[in-house]
Short mmCIF file of C-alpha atoms and ligand atoms in Angstrom, two decimals:
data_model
loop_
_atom_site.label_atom_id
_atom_site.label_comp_id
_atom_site.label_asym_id
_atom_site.label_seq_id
_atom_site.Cartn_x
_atom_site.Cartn_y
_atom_site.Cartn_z
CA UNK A 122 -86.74 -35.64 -34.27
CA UNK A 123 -88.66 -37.70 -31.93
CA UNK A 124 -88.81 -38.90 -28.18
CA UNK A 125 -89.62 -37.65 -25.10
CA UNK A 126 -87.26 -34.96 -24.86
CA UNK A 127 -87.75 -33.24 -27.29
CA UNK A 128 -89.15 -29.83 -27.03
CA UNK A 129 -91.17 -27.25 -29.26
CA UNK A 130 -92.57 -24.51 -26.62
CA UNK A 131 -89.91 -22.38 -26.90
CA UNK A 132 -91.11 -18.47 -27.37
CA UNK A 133 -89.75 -17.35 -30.50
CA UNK A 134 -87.38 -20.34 -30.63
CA UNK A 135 -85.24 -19.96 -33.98
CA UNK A 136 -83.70 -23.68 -33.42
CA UNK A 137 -85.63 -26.81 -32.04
CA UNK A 138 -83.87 -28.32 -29.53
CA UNK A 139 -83.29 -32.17 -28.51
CA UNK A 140 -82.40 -32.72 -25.07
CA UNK A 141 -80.39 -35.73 -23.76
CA UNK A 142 -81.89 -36.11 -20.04
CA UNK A 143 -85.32 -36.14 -19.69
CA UNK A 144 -86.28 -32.20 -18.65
CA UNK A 145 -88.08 -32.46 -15.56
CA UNK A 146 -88.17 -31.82 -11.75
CA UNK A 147 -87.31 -35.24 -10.01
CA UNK A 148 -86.87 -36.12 -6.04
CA UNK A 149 -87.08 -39.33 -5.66
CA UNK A 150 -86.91 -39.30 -1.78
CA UNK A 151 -84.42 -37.32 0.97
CA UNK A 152 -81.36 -35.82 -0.50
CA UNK A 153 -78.70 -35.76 -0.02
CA UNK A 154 -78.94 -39.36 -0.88
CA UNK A 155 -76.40 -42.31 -0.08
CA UNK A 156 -73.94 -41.58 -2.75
CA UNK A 157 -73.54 -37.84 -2.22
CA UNK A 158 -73.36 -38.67 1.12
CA UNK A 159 -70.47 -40.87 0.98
CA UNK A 160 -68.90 -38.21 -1.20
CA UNK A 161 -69.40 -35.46 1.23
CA UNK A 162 -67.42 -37.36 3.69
CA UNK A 163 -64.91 -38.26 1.60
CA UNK A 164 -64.82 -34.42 0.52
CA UNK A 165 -64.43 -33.68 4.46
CA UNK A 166 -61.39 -35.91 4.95
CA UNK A 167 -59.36 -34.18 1.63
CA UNK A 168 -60.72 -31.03 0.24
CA UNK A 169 -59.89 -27.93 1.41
CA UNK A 170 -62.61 -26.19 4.00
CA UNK A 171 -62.07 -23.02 2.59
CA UNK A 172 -64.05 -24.00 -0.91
CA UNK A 173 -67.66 -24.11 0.36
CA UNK A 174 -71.05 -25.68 -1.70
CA UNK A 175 -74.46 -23.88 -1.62
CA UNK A 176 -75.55 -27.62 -3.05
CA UNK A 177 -75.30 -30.65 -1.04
CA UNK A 178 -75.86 -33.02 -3.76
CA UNK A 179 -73.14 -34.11 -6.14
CA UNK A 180 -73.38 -33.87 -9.96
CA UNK A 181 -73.73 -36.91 -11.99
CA UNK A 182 -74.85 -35.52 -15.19
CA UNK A 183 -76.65 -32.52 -16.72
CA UNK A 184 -78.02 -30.89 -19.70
CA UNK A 185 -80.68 -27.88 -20.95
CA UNK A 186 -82.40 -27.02 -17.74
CA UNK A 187 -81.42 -29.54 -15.30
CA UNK A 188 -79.02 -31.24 -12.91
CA UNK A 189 -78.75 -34.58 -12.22
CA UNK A 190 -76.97 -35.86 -8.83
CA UNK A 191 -75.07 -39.02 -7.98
CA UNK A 192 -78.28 -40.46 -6.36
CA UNK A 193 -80.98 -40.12 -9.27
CA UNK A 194 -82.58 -36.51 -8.34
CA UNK A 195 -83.07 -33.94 -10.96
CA UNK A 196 -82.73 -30.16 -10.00
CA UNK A 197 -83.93 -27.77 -11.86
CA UNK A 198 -80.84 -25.26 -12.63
CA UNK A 199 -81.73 -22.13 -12.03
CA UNK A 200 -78.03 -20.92 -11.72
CA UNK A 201 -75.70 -22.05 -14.74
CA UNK A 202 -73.18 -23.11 -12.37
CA UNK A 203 -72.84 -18.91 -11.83
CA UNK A 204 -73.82 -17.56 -15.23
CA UNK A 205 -71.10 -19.97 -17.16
CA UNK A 206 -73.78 -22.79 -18.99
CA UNK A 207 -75.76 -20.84 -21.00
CA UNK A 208 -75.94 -23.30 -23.82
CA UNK A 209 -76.40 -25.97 -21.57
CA UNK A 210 -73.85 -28.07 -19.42
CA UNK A 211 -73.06 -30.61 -22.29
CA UNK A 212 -74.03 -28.97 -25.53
CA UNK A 213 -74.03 -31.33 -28.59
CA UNK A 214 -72.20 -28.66 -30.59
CA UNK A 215 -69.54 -27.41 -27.27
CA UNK A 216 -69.05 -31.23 -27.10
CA UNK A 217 -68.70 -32.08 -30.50
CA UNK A 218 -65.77 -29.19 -30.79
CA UNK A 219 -64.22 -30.29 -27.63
CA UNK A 220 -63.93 -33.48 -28.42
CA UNK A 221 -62.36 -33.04 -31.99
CA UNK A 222 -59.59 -31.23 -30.82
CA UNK A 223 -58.76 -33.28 -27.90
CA UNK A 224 -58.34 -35.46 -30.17
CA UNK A 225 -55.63 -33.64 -32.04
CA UNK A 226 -54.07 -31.58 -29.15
CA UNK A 227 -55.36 -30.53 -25.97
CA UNK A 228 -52.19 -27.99 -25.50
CA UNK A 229 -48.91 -26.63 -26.88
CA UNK A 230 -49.19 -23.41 -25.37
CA UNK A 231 -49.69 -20.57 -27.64
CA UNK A 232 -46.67 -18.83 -26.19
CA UNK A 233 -44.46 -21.62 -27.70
CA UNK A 234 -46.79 -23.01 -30.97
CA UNK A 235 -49.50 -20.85 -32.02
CA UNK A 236 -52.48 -22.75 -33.51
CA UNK A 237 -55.61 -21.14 -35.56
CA UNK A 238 -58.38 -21.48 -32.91
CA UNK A 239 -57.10 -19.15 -31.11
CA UNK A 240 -56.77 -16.22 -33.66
CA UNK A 241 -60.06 -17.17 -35.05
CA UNK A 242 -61.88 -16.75 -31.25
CA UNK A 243 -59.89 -13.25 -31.78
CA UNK A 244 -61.70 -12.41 -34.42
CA UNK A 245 -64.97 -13.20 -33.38
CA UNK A 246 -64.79 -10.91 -30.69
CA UNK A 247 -63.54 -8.52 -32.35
CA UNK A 248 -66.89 -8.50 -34.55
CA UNK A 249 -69.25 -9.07 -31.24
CA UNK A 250 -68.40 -6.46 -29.08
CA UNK A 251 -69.31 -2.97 -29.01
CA UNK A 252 -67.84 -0.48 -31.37
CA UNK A 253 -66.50 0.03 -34.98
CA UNK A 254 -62.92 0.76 -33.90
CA UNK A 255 -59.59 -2.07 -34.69
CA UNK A 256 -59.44 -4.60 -31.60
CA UNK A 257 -57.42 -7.35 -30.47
CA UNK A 258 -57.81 -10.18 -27.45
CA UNK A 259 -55.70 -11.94 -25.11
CA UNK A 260 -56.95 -14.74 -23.27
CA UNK A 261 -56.57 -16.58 -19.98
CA UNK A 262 -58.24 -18.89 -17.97
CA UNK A 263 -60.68 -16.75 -15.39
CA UNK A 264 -62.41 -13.72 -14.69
CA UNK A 265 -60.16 -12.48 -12.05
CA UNK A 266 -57.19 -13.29 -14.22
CA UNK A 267 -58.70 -11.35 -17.60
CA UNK A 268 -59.48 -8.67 -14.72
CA UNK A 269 -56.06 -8.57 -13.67
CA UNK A 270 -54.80 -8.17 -16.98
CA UNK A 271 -57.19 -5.47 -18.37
CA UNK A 272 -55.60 -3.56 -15.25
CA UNK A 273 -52.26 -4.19 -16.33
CA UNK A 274 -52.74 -2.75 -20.06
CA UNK A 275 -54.44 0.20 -18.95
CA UNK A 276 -51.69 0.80 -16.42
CA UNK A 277 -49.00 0.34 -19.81
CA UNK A 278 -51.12 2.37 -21.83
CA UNK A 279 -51.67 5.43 -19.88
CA UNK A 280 -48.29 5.35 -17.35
CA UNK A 281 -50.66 5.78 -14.67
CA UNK A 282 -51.87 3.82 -11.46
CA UNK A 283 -55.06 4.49 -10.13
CA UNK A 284 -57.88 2.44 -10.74
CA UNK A 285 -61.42 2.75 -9.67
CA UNK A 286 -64.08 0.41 -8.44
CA UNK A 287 -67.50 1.04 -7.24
CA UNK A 288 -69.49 0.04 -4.06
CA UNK A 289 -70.95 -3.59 -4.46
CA UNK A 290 -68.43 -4.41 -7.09
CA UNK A 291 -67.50 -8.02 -7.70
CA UNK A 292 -64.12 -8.50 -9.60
CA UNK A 293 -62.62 -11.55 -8.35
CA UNK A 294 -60.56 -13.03 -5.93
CA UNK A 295 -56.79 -13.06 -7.04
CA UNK A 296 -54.97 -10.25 -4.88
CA UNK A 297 -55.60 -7.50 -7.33
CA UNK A 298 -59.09 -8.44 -8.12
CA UNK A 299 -60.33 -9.06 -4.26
CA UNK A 300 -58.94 -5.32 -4.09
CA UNK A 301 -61.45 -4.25 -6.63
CA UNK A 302 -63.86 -6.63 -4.87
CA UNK A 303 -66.20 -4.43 -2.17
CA UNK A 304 -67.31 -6.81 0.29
CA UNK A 305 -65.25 -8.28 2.64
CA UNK A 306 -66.38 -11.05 3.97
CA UNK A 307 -65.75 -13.56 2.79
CA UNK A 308 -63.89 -12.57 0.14
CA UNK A 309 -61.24 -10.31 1.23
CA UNK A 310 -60.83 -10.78 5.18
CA UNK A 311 -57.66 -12.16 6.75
CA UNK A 312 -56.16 -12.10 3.01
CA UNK A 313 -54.30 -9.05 3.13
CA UNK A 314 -52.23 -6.89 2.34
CA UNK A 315 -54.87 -5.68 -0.38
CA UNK A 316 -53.26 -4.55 -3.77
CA UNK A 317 -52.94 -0.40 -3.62
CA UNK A 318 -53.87 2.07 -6.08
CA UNK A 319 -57.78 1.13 -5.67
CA UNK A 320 -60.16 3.62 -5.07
CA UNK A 321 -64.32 3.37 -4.22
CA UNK A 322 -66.75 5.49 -5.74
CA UNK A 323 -70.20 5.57 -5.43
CA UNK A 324 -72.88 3.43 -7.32
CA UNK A 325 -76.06 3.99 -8.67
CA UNK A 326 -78.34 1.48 -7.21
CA UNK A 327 -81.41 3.17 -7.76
CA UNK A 328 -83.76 0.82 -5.11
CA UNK A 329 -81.30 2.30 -2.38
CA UNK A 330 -80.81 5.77 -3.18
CA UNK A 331 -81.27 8.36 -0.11
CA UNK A 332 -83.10 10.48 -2.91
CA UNK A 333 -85.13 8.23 -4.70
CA UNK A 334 -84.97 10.93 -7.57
CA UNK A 335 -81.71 10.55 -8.54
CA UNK A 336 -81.22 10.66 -12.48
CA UNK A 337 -78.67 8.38 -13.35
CA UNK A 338 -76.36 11.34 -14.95
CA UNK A 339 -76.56 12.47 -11.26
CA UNK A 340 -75.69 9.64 -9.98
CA UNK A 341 -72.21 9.25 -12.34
CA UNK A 342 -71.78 13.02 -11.49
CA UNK A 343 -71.36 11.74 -7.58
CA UNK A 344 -68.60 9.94 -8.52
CA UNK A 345 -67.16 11.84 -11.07
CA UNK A 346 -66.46 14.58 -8.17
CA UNK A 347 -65.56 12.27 -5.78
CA UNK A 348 -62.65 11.14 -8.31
CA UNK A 349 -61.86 14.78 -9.17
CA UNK A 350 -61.81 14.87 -5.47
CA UNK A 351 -59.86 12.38 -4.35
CA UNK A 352 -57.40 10.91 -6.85
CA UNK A 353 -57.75 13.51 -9.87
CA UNK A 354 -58.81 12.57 -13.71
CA UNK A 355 -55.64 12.44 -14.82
CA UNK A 356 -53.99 9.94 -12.37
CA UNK A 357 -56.00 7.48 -13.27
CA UNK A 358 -55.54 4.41 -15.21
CA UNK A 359 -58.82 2.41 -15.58
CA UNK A 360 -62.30 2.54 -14.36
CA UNK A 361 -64.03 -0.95 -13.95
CA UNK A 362 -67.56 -1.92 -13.43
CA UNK A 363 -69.94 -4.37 -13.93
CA UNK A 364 -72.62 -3.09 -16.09
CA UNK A 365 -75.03 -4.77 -14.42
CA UNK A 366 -73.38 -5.73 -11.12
CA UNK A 367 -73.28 -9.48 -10.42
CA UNK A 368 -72.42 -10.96 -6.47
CA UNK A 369 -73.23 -7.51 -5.64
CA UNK A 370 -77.03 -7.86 -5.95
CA UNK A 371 -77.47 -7.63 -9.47
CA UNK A 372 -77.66 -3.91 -9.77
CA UNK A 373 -78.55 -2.18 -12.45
CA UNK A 374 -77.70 1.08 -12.57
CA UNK A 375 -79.93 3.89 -13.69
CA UNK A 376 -80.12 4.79 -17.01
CA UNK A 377 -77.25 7.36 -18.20
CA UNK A 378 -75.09 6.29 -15.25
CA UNK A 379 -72.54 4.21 -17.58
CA UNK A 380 -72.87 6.54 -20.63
CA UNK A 381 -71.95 9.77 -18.41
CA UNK A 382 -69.31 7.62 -16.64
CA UNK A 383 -67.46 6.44 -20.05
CA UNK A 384 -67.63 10.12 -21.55
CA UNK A 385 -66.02 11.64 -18.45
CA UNK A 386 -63.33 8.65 -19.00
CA UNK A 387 -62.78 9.40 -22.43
CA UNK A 388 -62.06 13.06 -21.84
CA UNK A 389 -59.82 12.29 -19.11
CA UNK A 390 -58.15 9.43 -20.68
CA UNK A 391 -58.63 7.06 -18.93
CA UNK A 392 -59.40 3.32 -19.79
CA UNK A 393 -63.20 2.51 -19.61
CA UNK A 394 -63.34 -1.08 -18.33
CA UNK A 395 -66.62 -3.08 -18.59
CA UNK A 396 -66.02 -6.59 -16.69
CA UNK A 397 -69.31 -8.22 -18.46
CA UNK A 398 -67.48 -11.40 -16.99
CA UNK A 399 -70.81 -12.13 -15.89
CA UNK A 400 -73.27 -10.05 -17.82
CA UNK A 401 -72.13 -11.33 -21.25
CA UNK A 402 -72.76 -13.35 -23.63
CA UNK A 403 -76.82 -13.18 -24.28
CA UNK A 404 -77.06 -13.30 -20.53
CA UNK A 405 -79.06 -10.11 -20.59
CA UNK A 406 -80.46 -10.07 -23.65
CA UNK A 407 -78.04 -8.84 -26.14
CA UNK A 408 -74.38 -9.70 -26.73
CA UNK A 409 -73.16 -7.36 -23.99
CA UNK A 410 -75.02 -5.42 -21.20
CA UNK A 411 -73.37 -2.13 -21.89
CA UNK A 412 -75.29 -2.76 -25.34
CA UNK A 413 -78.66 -1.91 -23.90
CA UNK A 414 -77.35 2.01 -23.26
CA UNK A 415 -74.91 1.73 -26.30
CA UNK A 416 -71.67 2.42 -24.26
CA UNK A 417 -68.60 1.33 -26.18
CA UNK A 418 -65.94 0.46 -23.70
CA UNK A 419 -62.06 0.26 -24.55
CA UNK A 420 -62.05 -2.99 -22.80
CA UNK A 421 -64.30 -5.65 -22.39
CA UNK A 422 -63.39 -8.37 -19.41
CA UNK A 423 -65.24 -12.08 -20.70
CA UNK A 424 -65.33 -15.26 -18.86
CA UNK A 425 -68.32 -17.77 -17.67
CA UNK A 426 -70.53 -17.79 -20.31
CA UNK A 427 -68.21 -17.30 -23.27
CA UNK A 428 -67.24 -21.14 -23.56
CA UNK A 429 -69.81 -23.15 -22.62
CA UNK A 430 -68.50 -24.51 -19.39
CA UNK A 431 -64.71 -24.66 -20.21
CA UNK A 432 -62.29 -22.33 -18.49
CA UNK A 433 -61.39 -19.90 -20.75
CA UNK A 434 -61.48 -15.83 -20.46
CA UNK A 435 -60.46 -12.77 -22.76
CA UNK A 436 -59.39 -9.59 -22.77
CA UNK A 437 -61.02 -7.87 -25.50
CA UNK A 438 -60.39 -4.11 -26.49
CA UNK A 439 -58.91 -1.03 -28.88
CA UNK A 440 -55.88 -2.46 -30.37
CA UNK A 441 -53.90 0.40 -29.69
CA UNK A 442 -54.31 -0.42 -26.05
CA UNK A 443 -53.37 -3.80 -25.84
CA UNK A 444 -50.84 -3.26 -28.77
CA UNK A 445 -49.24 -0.80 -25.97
CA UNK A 446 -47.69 -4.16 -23.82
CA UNK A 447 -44.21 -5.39 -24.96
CA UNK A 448 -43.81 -8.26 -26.63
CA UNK A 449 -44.02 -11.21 -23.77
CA UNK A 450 -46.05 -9.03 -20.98
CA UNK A 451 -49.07 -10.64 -21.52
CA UNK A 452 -49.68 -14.49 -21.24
CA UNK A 453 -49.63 -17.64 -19.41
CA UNK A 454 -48.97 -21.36 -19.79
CA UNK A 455 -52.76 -22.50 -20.51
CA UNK A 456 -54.24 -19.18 -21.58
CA UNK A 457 -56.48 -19.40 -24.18
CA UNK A 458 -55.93 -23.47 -24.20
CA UNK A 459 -56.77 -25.01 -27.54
CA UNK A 460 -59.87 -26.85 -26.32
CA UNK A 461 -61.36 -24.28 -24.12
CA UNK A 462 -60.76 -21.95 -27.20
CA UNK A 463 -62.85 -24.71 -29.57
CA UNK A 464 -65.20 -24.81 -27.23
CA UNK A 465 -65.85 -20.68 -27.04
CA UNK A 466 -66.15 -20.77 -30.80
CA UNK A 467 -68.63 -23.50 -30.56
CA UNK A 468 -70.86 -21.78 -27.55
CA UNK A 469 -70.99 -18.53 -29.67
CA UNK A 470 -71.69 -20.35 -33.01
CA UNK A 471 -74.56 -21.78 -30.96
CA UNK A 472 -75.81 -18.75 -29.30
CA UNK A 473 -76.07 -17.13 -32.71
CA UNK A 474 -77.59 -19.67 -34.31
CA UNK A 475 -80.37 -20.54 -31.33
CA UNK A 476 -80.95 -16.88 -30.78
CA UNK A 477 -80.30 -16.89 -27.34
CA UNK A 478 -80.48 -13.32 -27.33
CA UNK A 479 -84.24 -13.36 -27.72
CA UNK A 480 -84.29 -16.51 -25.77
CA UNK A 481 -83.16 -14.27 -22.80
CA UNK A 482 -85.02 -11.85 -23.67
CA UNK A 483 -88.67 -13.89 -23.07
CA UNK A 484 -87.28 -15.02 -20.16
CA UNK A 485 -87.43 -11.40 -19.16
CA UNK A 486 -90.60 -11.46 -19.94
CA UNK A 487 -91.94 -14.79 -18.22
CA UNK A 488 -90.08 -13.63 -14.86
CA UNK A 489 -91.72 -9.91 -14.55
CA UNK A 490 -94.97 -11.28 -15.81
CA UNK A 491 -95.17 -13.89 -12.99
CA UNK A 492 -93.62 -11.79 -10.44
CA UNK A 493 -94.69 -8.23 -10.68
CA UNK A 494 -98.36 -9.23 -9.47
CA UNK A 495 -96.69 -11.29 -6.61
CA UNK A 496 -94.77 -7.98 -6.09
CA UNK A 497 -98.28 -6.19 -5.18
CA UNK A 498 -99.41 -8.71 -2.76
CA UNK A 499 -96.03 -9.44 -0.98
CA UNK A 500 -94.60 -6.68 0.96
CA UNK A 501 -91.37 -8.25 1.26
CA UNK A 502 -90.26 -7.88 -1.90
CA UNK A 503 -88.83 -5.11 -2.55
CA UNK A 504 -87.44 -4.52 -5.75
CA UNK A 505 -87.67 -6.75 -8.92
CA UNK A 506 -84.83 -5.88 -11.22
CA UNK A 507 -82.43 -7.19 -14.10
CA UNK A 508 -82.33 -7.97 -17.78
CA UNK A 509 -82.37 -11.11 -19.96
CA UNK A 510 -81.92 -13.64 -18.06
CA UNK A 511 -80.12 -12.35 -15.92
CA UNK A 512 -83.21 -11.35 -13.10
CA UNK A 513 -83.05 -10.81 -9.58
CA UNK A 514 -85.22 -10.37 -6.63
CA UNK A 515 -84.31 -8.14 -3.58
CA UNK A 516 -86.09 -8.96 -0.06
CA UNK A 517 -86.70 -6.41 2.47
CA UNK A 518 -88.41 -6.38 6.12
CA UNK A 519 -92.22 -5.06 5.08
CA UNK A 520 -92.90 -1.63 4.86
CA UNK A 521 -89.53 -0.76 4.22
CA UNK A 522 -85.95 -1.68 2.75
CA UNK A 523 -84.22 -3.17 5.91
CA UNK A 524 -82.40 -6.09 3.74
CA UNK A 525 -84.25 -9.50 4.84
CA UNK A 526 -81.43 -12.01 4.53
CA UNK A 527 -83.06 -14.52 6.92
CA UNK A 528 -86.09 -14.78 4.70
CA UNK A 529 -84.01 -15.00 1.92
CA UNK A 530 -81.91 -17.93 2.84
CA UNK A 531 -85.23 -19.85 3.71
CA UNK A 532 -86.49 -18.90 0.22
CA UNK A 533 -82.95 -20.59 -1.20
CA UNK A 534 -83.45 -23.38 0.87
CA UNK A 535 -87.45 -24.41 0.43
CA UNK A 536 -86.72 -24.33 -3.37
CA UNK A 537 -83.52 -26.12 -3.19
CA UNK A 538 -85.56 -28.49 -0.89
CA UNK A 539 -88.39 -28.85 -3.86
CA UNK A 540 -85.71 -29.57 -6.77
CA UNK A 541 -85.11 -25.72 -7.80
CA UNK A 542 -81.20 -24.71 -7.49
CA UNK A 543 -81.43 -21.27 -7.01
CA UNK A 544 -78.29 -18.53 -6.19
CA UNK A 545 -78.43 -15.98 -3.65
CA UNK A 546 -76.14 -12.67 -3.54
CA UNK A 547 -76.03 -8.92 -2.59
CA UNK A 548 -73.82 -6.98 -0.22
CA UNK A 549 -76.56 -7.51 2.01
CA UNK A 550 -77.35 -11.31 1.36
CA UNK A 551 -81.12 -10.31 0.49
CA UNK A 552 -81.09 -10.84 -2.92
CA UNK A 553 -82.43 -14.09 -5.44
CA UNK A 554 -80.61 -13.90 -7.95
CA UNK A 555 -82.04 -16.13 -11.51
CA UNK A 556 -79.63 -17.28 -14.19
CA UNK A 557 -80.95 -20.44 -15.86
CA UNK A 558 -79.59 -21.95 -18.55
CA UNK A 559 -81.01 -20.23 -21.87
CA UNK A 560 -81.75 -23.41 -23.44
CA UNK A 561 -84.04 -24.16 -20.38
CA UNK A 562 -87.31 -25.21 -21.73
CA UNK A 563 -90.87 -23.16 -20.81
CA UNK A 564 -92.02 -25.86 -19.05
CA UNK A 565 -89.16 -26.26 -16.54
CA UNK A 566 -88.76 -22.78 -16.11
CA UNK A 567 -92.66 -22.48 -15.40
CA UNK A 568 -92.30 -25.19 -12.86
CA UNK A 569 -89.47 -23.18 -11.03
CA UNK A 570 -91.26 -19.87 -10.88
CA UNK A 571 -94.02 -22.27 -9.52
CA UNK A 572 -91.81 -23.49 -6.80
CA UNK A 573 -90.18 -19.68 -6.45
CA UNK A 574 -93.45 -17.83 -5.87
CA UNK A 575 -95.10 -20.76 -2.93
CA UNK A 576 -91.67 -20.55 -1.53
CA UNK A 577 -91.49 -16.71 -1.41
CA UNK A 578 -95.90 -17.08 -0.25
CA UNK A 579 -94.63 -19.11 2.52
CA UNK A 580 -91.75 -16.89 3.93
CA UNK A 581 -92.87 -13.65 2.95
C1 LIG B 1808 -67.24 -14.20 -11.56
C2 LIG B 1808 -66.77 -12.85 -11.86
C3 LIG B 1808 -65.39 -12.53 -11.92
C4 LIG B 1808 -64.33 -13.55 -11.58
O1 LIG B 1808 -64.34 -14.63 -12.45
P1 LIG B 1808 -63.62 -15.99 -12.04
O2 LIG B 1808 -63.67 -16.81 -13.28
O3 LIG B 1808 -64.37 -16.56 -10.90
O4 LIG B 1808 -62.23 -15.61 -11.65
C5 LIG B 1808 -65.03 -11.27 -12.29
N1 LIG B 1808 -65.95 -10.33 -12.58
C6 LIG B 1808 -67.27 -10.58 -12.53
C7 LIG B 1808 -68.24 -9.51 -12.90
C8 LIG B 1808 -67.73 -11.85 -12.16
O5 LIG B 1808 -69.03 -12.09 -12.07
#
């Protein structure tokens, strides 16, 4: 293969890859430009205030590591569109699937006409996630909605109703899943009354510990009293966390935290919930993050990056679980839609094949080798932290851990200003938060860390 695009400096690539926009950092003057602007008023006069854009630009086209908008600048994407691109916006092999079966049929319903795409996705999963035991899948459209419905068989399955979240925990924003959500604004407030049944337990978030010392078995033993305490083992249905938490700042928890947590579950019976909505699907390095501490879950909650872009989401877990819902109690009219479910078996064919597990994995590497020596000269940051790709950085007011949200947002902003779309989160708003595209080049990416660390030099 020849041409401009093409690239061969991947680390450890196991697949060359040919890329259909040229993969470079482009402004070709002040953005927003003319056509986004005209679309941003447009947007004003029709769409709904309440859906907000961290981008002011509008999309025109995209693919590998960058975005183009309607105006001829291209971004660098250092977000995925949240974690969901991980192959790339408009993989050849996503698209090729795609378009074959919308060719055929882009829905029956599987409720009413079954078709094979959807059983084989079922099986795939089934052989990806964690553990040895029988499984089965259900899928939907979102995360909230696979969230929802992992509640809903643990609740059949056990005959109980309590379910527990953790501080900083991110599960969605349906009713039941902006109950498991922990911050409020603006994700809960004025949108009540909250679903009940949901209780908060302490996380381990090891850069904010009072005792800095914690183990992370001591940290799951916190909350394993305060359930005792407050709602008792065996009136509760389902535990849920993030393994690595996602709009919550990225938090990893300290080793043995999720291990101790799942074996208290299991000996209580109660459902073991890992909503890797975010974390999965090479993200962090492996298939799953609960892989990196060997946790087997009885659920697994997937969305964003399982399809390559297309909605689709699944509830994945021990068959004898989901085989405890009647007939008809699980479903919905476009769950698991025939193209969205091509498209998933595509994305994982892909990630397979390209390795993106040990694509994430050197991306790991690139980010703490770049950063940790900024770390040592820049007392703002605080605490560098994630795995794979999936890589954050948490700001703090020098010589301590007051959460820097101001500096932050200017961060966000100079790079967005430079070509780099980069994501912000935390329950504190102090936290950068990296999830490019795995099939980003080393070039790109080296550009953006370029971009990252004068921007952080400037503001911090
Ligand atoms: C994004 C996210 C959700 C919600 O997914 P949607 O598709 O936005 O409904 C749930 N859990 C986690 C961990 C997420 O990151």
């Amino acid at each position: 293969m020849q041409g401009p695009n093409r690239s061969t400096q991947w680390k450890e690539a196991a697949v060359e890859i040919e890329y259909r926009l040229e993969q470079k950092r482009n402004i070709t003057g002040a953005f927003p430009g003319p056509a986004s602007l005209a679309l941003a008023e447009r947007r004003a006069a029709t769409v709904a205030a309440g859906v907000a854009s961290s981008v002011p630009v509008y999309a025109a086209d995209a693919d590998g590591g960058v975005i183009v908008d309607v105006d001829g600048n291209s971004f660098i994407d250092l977000g995925s569109g949240i974690a969901v691109t991980t192959v790339g916006a408009s993989n050849p092999k996503v698209a090729a699937a795609v378009s074959q079966q919308t060719e055929r049929f882009n829905h029956t319903c599987f409720m009413v006409t079954p078709y094979e795409g959807y059983v084989e996705l079922a099986e795939k999963l089934a052989e990806l996630t964690p553990g040895e035991h029988a499984k089965k899948s259900v899928f939907f459209n979102s995360g909230a909605e696979a969230v929802e419905n992992a509640v809903k068989v643990a609740r059949v399955a056990t005959g109980r109703t309590a379910v527990v979240a953790f501080d900083h925990a991110y599960h969605g924003r349906t009713n039941l899943t902006m109950g498991l959500t922990a911050k409020a604004a603006p994700y809960k407030r004025g949108f009540g009354p909250l679903a009940s049944e949901i209780y908060r337990m302490p996380m381990s978030y090891p850069f904010r510990e009072e005792n800095p010392n914690i183990s992370g078995k001591e940290a799951a033993e916190r909350a394993i009293l305060s359930m005792e305490k407050q709602i008792g083992g065996d009136q509760i249905a389902a535990i849920i966390i993030e393994p690595i938490q996602g709009e919550g700042g990225f938090i990893v928890p300290a080793t043995g935290f999720l291990p101790r947590i799942a074996e208290w579950a299991k000996e209580q019976g109660i459902v073991f919930i890992a909503d890797e909505v975010q974390s999965g699907f090479c993200r962090t390095g492996d298939w799953f993050a609960v892989n990196h501490e060997s946790v087997v879950p009885d659920i697994v909650t997937l969305a964003k990056g399982i399809a390559g872009g297309l909605p689709l989401s699944a509830v994945t877990g021990r068959a004898e679980l989901l085989d405890a819902v009647h007939p008809g109690g699980l479903g919905g009219t476009y769950g698991g839609n025939p193209v969205a479910v091509a498209a998933g078996l595509a994305a994982v064919e892909y990630m397979a094949e390209a390795d993106l597990n040990s694509r994430a994995r050197a991306i790991e590497e690139t980010f703490y080798t770049r950063l940790r020596p900024l770390q040592h000269e820049v007392p703002a940051i605080g605490d560098l932290r994630g795995r794979g790709a999936m890589l954050a950085i948490e700001f703090v007011k020098a010589g301590g851990k007051e959460p820097d949200a101001e500096v932050t947002r200017k961060i966000a902003a100079d790079c967005l200003a430079a070509g780099v779309i980069i994501l912000t989160c935390g329950t504190y708003g102090n936290v950068v938060r990296l999830l490019p595209p795995l099939v980003i080049s080393d070039e790109l990416l080296a550009d953006a860390f370029d971009v990252l660390e004068e921007a952080i030099r400037r503001h911090a």
